[in-house]
XYZ file of C-alpha atoms in Angstrom:
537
model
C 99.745 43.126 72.419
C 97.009 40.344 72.984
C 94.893 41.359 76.048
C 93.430 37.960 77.819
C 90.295 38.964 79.735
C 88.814 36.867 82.246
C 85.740 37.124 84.189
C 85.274 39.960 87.030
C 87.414 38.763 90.136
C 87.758 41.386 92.938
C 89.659 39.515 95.083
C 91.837 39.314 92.303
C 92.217 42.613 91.530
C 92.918 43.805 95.151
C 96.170 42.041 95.089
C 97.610 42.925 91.925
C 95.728 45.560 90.230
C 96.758 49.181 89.762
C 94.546 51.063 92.475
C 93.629 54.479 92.069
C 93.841 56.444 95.030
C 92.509 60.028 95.700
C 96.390 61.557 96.504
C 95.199 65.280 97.818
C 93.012 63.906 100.869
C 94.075 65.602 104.172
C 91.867 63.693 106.533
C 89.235 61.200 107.024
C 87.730 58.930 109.378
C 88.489 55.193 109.391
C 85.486 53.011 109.878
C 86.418 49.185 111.175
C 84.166 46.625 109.799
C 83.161 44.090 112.753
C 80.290 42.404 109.939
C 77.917 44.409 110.645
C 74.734 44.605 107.855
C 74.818 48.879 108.925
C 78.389 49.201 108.448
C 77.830 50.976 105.349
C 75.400 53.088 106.116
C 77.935 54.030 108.720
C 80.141 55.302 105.906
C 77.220 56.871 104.114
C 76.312 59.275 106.911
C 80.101 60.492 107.398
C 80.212 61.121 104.046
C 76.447 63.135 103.896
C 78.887 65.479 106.150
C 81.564 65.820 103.644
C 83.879 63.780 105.659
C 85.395 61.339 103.816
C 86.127 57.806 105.324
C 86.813 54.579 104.558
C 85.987 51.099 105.791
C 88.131 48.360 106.436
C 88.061 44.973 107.886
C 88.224 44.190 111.633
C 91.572 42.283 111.200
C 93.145 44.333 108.423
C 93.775 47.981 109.834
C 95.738 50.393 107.785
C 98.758 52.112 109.374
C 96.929 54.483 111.519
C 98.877 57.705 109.903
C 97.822 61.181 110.184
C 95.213 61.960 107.683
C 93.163 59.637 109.961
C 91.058 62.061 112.245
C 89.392 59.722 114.079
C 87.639 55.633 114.253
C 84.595 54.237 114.646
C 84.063 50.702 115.648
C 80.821 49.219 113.931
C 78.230 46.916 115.395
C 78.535 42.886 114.884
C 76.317 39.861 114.271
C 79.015 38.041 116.790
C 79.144 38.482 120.557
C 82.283 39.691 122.247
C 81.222 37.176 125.106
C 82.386 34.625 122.216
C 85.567 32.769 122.328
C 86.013 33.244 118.957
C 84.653 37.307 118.807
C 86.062 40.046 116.421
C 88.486 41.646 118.159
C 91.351 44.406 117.847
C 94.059 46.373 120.396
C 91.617 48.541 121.958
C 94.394 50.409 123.882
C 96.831 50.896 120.442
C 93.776 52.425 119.008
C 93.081 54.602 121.446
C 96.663 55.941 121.759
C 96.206 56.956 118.667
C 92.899 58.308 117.413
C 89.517 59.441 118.797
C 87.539 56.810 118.818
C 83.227 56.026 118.954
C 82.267 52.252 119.658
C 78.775 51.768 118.024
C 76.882 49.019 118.930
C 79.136 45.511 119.377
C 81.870 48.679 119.002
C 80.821 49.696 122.428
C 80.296 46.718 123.798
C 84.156 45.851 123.010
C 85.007 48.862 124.756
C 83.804 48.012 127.805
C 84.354 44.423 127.626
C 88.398 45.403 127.050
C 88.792 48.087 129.334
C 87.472 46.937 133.134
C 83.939 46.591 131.950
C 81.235 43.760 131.584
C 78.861 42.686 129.152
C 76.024 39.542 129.633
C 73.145 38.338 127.655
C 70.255 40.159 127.741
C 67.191 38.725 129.029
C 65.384 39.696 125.692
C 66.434 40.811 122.890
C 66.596 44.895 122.648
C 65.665 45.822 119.272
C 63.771 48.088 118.134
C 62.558 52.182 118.843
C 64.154 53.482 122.413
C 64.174 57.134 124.115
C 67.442 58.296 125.176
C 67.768 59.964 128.120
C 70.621 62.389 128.770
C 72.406 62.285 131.889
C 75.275 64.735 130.622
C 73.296 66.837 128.284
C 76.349 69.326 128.366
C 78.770 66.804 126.638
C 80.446 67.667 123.429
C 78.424 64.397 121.736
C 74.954 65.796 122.389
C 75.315 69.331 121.239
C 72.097 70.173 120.080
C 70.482 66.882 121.013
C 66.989 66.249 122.475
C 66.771 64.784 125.166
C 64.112 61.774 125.208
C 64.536 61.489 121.322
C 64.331 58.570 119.543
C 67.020 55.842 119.004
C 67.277 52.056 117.444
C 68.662 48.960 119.150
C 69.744 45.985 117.991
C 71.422 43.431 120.664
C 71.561 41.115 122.116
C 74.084 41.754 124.937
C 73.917 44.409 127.234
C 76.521 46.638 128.939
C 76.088 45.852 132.497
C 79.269 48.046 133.572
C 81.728 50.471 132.068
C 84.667 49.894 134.758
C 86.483 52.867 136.326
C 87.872 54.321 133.157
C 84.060 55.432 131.655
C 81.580 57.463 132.834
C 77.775 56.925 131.757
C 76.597 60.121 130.066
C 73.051 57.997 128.573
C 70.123 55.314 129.180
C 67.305 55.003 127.918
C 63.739 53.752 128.843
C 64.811 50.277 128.128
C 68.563 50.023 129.269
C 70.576 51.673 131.591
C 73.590 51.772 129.668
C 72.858 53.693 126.300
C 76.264 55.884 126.143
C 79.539 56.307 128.040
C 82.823 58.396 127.893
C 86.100 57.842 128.453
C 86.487 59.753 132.009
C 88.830 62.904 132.029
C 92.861 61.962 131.463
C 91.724 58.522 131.005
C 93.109 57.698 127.866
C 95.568 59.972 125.010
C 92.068 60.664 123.041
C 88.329 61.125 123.646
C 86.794 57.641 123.401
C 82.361 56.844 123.323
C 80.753 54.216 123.168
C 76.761 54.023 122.075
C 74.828 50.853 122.660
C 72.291 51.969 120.229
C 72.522 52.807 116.271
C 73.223 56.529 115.506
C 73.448 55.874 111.521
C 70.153 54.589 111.131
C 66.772 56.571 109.665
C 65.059 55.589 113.244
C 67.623 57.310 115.096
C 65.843 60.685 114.949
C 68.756 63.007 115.807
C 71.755 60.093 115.096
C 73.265 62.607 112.077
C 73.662 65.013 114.935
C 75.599 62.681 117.420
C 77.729 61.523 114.474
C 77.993 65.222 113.469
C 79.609 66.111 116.873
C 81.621 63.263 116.848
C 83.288 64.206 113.608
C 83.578 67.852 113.642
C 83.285 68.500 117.614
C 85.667 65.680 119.025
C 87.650 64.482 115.980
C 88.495 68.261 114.230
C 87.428 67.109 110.950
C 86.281 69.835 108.198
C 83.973 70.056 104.929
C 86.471 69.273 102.750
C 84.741 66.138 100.950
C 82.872 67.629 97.887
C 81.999 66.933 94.474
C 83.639 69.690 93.883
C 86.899 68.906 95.178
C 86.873 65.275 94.548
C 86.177 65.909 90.080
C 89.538 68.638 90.686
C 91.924 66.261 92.596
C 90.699 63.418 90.848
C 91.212 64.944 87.378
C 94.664 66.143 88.348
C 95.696 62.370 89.492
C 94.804 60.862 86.644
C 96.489 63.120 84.368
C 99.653 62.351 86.403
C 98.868 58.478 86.545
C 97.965 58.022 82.708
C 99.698 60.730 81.057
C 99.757 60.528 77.211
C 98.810 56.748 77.396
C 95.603 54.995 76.124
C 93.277 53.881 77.735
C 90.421 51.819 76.932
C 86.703 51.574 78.991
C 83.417 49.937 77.955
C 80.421 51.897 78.535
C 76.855 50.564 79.599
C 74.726 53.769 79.332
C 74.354 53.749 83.121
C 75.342 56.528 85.203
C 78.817 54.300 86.639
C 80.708 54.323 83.299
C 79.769 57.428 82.137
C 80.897 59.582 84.424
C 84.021 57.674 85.003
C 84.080 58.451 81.195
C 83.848 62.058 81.823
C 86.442 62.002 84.486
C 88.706 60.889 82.340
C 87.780 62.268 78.807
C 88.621 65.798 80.967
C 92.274 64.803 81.850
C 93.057 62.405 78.786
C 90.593 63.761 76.027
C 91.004 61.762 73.140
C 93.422 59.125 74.674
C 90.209 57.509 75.623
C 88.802 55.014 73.504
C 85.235 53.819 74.704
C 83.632 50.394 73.650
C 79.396 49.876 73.875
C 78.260 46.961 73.657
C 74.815 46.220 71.930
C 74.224 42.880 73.920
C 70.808 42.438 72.238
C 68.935 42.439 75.659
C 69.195 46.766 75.876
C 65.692 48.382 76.484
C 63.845 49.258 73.488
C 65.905 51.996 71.014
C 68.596 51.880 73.841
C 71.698 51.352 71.791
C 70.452 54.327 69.442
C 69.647 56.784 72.106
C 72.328 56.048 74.175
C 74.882 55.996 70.963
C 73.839 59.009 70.248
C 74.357 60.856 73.542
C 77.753 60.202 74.004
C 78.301 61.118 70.301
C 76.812 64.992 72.065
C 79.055 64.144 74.570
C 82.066 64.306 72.563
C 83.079 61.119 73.963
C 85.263 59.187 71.376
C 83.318 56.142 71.473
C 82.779 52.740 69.141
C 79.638 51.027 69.291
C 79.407 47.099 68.349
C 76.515 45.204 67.764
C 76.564 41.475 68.931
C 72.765 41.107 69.975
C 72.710 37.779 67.472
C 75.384 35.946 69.501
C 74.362 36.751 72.963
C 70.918 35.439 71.695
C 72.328 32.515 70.376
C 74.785 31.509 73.614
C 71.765 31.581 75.730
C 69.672 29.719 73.710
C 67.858 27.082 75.969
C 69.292 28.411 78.692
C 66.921 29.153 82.082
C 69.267 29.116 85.250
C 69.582 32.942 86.134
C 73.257 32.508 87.271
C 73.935 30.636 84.166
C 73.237 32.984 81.924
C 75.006 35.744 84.065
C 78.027 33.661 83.543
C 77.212 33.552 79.572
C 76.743 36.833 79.331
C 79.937 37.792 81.094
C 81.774 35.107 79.093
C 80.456 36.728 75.629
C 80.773 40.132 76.960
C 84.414 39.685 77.476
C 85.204 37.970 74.395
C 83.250 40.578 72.599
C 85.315 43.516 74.291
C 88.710 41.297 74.136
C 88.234 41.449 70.014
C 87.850 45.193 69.635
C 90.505 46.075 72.555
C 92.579 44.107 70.569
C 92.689 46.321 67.155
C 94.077 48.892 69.409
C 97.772 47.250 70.802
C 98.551 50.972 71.682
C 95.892 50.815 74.805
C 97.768 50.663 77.824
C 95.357 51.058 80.702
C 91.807 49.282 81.111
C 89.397 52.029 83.121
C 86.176 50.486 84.932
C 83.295 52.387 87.017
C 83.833 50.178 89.442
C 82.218 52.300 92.965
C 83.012 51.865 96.937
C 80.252 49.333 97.520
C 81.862 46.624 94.896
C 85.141 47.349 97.074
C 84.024 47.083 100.850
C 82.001 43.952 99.141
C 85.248 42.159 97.989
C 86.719 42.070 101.324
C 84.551 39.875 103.975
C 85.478 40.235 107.687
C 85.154 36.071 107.775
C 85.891 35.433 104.330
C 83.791 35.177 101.195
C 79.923 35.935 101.909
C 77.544 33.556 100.431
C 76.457 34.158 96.384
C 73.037 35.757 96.133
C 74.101 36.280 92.388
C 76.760 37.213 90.024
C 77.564 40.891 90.209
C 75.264 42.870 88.237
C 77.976 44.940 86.386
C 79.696 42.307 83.429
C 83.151 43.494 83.219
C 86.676 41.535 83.216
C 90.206 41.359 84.182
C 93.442 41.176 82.325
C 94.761 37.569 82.928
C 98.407 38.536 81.943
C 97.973 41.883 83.844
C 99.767 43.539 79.847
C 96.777 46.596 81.174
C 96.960 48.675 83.888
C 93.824 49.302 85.508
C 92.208 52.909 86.212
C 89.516 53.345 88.654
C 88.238 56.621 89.146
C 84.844 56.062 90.742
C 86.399 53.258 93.206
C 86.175 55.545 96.353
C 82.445 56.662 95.814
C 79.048 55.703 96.915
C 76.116 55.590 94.059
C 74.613 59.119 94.970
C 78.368 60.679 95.009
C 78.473 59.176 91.338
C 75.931 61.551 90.705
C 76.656 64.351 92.343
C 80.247 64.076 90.327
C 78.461 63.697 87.372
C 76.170 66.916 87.467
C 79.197 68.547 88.650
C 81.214 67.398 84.929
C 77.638 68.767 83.416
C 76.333 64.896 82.622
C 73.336 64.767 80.099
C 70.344 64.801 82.479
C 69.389 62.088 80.428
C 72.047 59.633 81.743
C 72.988 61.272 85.046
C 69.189 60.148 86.427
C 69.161 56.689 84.454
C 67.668 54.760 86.773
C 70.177 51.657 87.402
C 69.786 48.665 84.434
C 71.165 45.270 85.587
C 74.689 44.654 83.607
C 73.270 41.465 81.977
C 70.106 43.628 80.768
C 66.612 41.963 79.953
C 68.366 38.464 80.333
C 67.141 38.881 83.986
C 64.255 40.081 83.880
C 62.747 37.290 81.132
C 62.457 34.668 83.545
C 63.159 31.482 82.331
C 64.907 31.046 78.870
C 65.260 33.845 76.438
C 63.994 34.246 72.804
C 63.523 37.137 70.375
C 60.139 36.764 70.565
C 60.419 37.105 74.441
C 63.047 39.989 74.330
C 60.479 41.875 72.086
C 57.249 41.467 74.242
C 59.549 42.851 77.238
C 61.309 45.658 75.439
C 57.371 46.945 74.378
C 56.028 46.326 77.339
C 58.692 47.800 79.605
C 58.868 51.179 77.391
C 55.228 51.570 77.541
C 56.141 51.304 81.048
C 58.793 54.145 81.360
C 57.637 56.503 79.142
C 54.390 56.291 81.240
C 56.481 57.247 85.100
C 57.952 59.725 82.821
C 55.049 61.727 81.043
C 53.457 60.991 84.572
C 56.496 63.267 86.443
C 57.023 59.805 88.423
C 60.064 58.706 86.920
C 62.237 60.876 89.194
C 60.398 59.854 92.186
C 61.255 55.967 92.085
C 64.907 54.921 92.458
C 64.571 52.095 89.659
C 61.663 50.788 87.559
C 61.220 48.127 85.395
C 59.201 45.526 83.762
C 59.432 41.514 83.917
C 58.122 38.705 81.817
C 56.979 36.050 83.969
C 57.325 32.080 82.761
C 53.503 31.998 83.000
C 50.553 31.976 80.595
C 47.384 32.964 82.084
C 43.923 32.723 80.367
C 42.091 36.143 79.104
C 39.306 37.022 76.937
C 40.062 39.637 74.369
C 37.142 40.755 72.245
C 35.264 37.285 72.000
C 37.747 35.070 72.224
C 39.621 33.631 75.074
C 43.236 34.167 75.045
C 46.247 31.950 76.472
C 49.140 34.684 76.947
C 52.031 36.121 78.890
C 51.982 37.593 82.465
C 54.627 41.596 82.841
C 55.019 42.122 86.229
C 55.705 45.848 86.999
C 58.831 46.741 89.574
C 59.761 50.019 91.154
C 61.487 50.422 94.301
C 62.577 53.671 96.258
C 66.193 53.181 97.869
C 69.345 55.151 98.092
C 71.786 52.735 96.922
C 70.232 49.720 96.490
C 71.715 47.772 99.583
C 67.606 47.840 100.726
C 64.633 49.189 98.685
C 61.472 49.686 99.582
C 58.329 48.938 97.023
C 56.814 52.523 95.257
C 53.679 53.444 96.152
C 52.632 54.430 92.678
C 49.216 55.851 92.226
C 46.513 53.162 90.836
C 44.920 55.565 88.229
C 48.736 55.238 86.774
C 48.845 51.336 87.400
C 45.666 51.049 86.002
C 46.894 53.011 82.628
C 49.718 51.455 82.339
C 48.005 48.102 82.578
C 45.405 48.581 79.981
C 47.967 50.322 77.130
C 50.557 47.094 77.595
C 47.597 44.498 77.686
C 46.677 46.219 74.650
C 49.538 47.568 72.592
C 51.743 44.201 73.552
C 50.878 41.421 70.954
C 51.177 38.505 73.871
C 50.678 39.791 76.940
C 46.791 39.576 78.868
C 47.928 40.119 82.529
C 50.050 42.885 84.388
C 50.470 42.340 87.782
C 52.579 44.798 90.217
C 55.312 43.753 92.511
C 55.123 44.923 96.484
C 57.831 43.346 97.962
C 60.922 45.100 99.307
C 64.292 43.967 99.630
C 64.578 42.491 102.187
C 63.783 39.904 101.794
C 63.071 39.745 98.209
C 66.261 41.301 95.787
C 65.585 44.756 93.629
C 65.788 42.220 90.505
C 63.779 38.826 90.284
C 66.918 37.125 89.225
């Protein structure tokens, strides 16, 4: 069998790759996508109540069958005043499911059903206090009243109709929440003008708490737990005594899907690592050898030399993505081909690349090539295996302590698929790859025997294209600029800079300036994302 590979395409694969499902759910709330930038975090806070959910496009609704407990309608860039506004049937919905309207969500609500909405006068965005006009509903159960809320519109409500009753303001609007009045409609149905998944919305978990458990009937069923059982006992079903094949990056994504399904297929699992040549210092060794103590039946090749030598000259960040996804896939296509017996490919794929292949208007602008290199069958001769597809990164790693991950890897902080290639800006040599890979371990063993590496979501170091002049002893130096990264996020849709102690910065500093043969400046990055990426390429 001769397995073609092509570069990642997840448009592609949603049409005519093998998805892997999660069979034993009973319930879970459906979240429609309207474009807004909280959508996910939307999805995040459901699941922080072991609820699970998914999220689909606007204009792509699943059969509304009944394992669905219950929608929410997310918040939009667009404005339902526009001609050309997201919309859905409001009233099949509702006939249906419970549903919550959450920003735009609730502005569609009233829009559709007897209600009006008009342009604010200003913009409302930013902190408001809620006030509670029917503090005895089933939504504000155990909510404050006067606490703190975020808005972000630019419409308001100005009426509800006669099917809605107002149940909250707020200090800046008058419409903050509504209900669906009594017989109504066949289900409960709110609508909040402001954002109840956000950190600013002090007692938001509680409102979407109530929501899910208090109007919808869901229960805690969504655990790591229960999702390594059922998802061990589907992919013994799916796989059986086939092979499958899965290339490992030491990050936390592969390996557990790894574990997941070295525990239903043991051996039937063959596991390629690549030594790309742009790994952090002793990385291929130490990360070899893990999954050796693993027990994971896994091949390591080293083709550093020809990743160097395919980027030679080469400074354009999304070019050498592109290279390095080329080479990656030619490199895996020539050891998954001395093994014609493999009949499934397995990726750690995870929920964000999904919602992210599917764009409520269509293909979102390229910030970058995705940061995990990985590749498709072009003659689909593999089946594909996803086992991490339905999970967020911090469920990745609450699966993997639950499979008994090596601390080691389960708290990797995340490394960006190409490697060092993106963090040597400009083009790449040995001699550059070396100063980094010294420099950046200085750097991490530091947060480390400093108890800070657990407190920063991902660290690293990055050689800058610029010489700066330094003296050194007597003499005046011309040498090489490390900039210093570390960011504190959750999943790394936004990140905020660390606020790492000086004394440390300052240590740091002076042992790379002086145990780095080329480098006279450290500097330390500040800027979070947005606007500025987690990565500098």
């Amino acid at each position: 069998m001769r397995i073609k590979m092509t570069s990642i395409c997840l448009a592609f694969r949603t049409c005519y790759v093998f998805i892997f499902y999660i069979r034993a759910m009973t319930e879970k709330i459906l979240i429609l996508d309207f474009g807004s930038q909280y959508t996910q975090l939307i999805a995040r806070r459901v699941r922080e109540q072991e609820v699970y959910c998914e999220i689909h496009p606007f204009n792509k609704i699943p059969e509304l069958t009944a394992d669905i407990k219950g929608i929410i309608l997310s918040g939009s860039p667009a404005s339902v005043r526009e001609k050309d506004a997201p919309m859905v049937d409001i009233e099949k919905l509702i006939e249906a499911k419970p549903l919550l309207g959450v920003c735009y969500g609730a502005q569609l609500l009233a829009q559709k059903l007897g209600g009006s909405v008009e342009k604010s006068n200003t913009r409302e965005y930013g902190r408001a206090h809620l006030q509670l006009k029917e503090a005895s509903d089933v939504l504000f159960k155990d909510v404050t009243d006067k606490c703190q809320v975020w808005m972000s519109h630019a419409d308001s409500i100005k009426s509800i109709g006669d099917k809605f009753e107002l149940i909250a303001g707020s200090d800046s609007i008058e419409v903050a929440a509504f209900r669906a009045k009594k017989n109504a409609f066949a289900n409960p149905v709110y609508g909040l003008q402001f954002h109840p998944e956000v950190y600013h919305s002090t007692e938001g978990h509680q409102i979407l708490q109530n929501f899910l458990f208090d109007v919808c009937g869901c229960s805690h069923k969504w655990t790591s737990a229960s999702f390594v059982e059922e998802t061990v006992k589907s992919l013994k079903k799916q796989i059986g005594e086939e092979k499958v094949i899965l290339g490992l990056s030491g990050g936390v994504d592969s390996s557990v899907a790894a574990l997941l399904l070295e525990e239903a297929i043991g051996d039937n699992l063959l596991c390629i690592f690549v030594d790309n040549g742009l790994l952090r210092k002793d990385e291929y060794e130490t990360v070899m050898s893990k999954y050796v103590e693993m027990g994971l039946n896994v091949h390591g090749v080293r083709a550093g030399q020809r990743f160097l030598h395919e980027l030679k000259g080469v400074s354009d960040p999304e070019q050498k993505r592109k290279i390095i996804g080329r080479v990656f896939i030619e490199t895996f296509e020539h050891e998954a081909n001395k093994h014609p017996e493999v009949k499934w490919l397995a990726q750690g794929t995870i929920y964000p690349d999904v919602i992210e292949s599917v764009s409520v208007k269509g293909p979102s602008a390229t910030i970058k090539s995705h940061h995990n290199v990985g590749g498709l069958p072009d003659i689909l001769k593999l089946k594909i295996v996803e086992p991490l597809r339905n999970l967020f990164k911090d469920e990745v790693r609450k699966a993997g302590r639950e499979l008994g991950l090596l601390p080691e890897i389960l708290f990797r902080h995340p490394f960006p698929g190409p490697g060092l290639a993106v963090r040597i800006l400009g083009d790449i040599t040995l001699e550059k790859v070396r100063i980094l890979q010294d420099a950046d371990h200085i750097y991490m063993e530091n947060l480390k025997k400093y108890n800070l590496y657990m407190e920063v979501w991902q660290a690293g170091a990055i050689l800058l294209p610029v010489k700066s002049v330094g003296v050194m002893g007597d003499e005046r130096t011309y040498e090489n600029c490390i900039a210093l990264r570390a960011v504190n996020s959750t999943d790394g849709m936004t990140a905020d800079w660390s606020h790492l102690p000086y004394e440390f910065l300052a240590k740091t500093s002076n042992e790379i300036i002086n145990q780095v043969k080329g480098v006279n400046r450290v500097v330390y990055d500040i800027s979070s994302k947005p606007p500025a990426t987690i990565e500098w390429e």
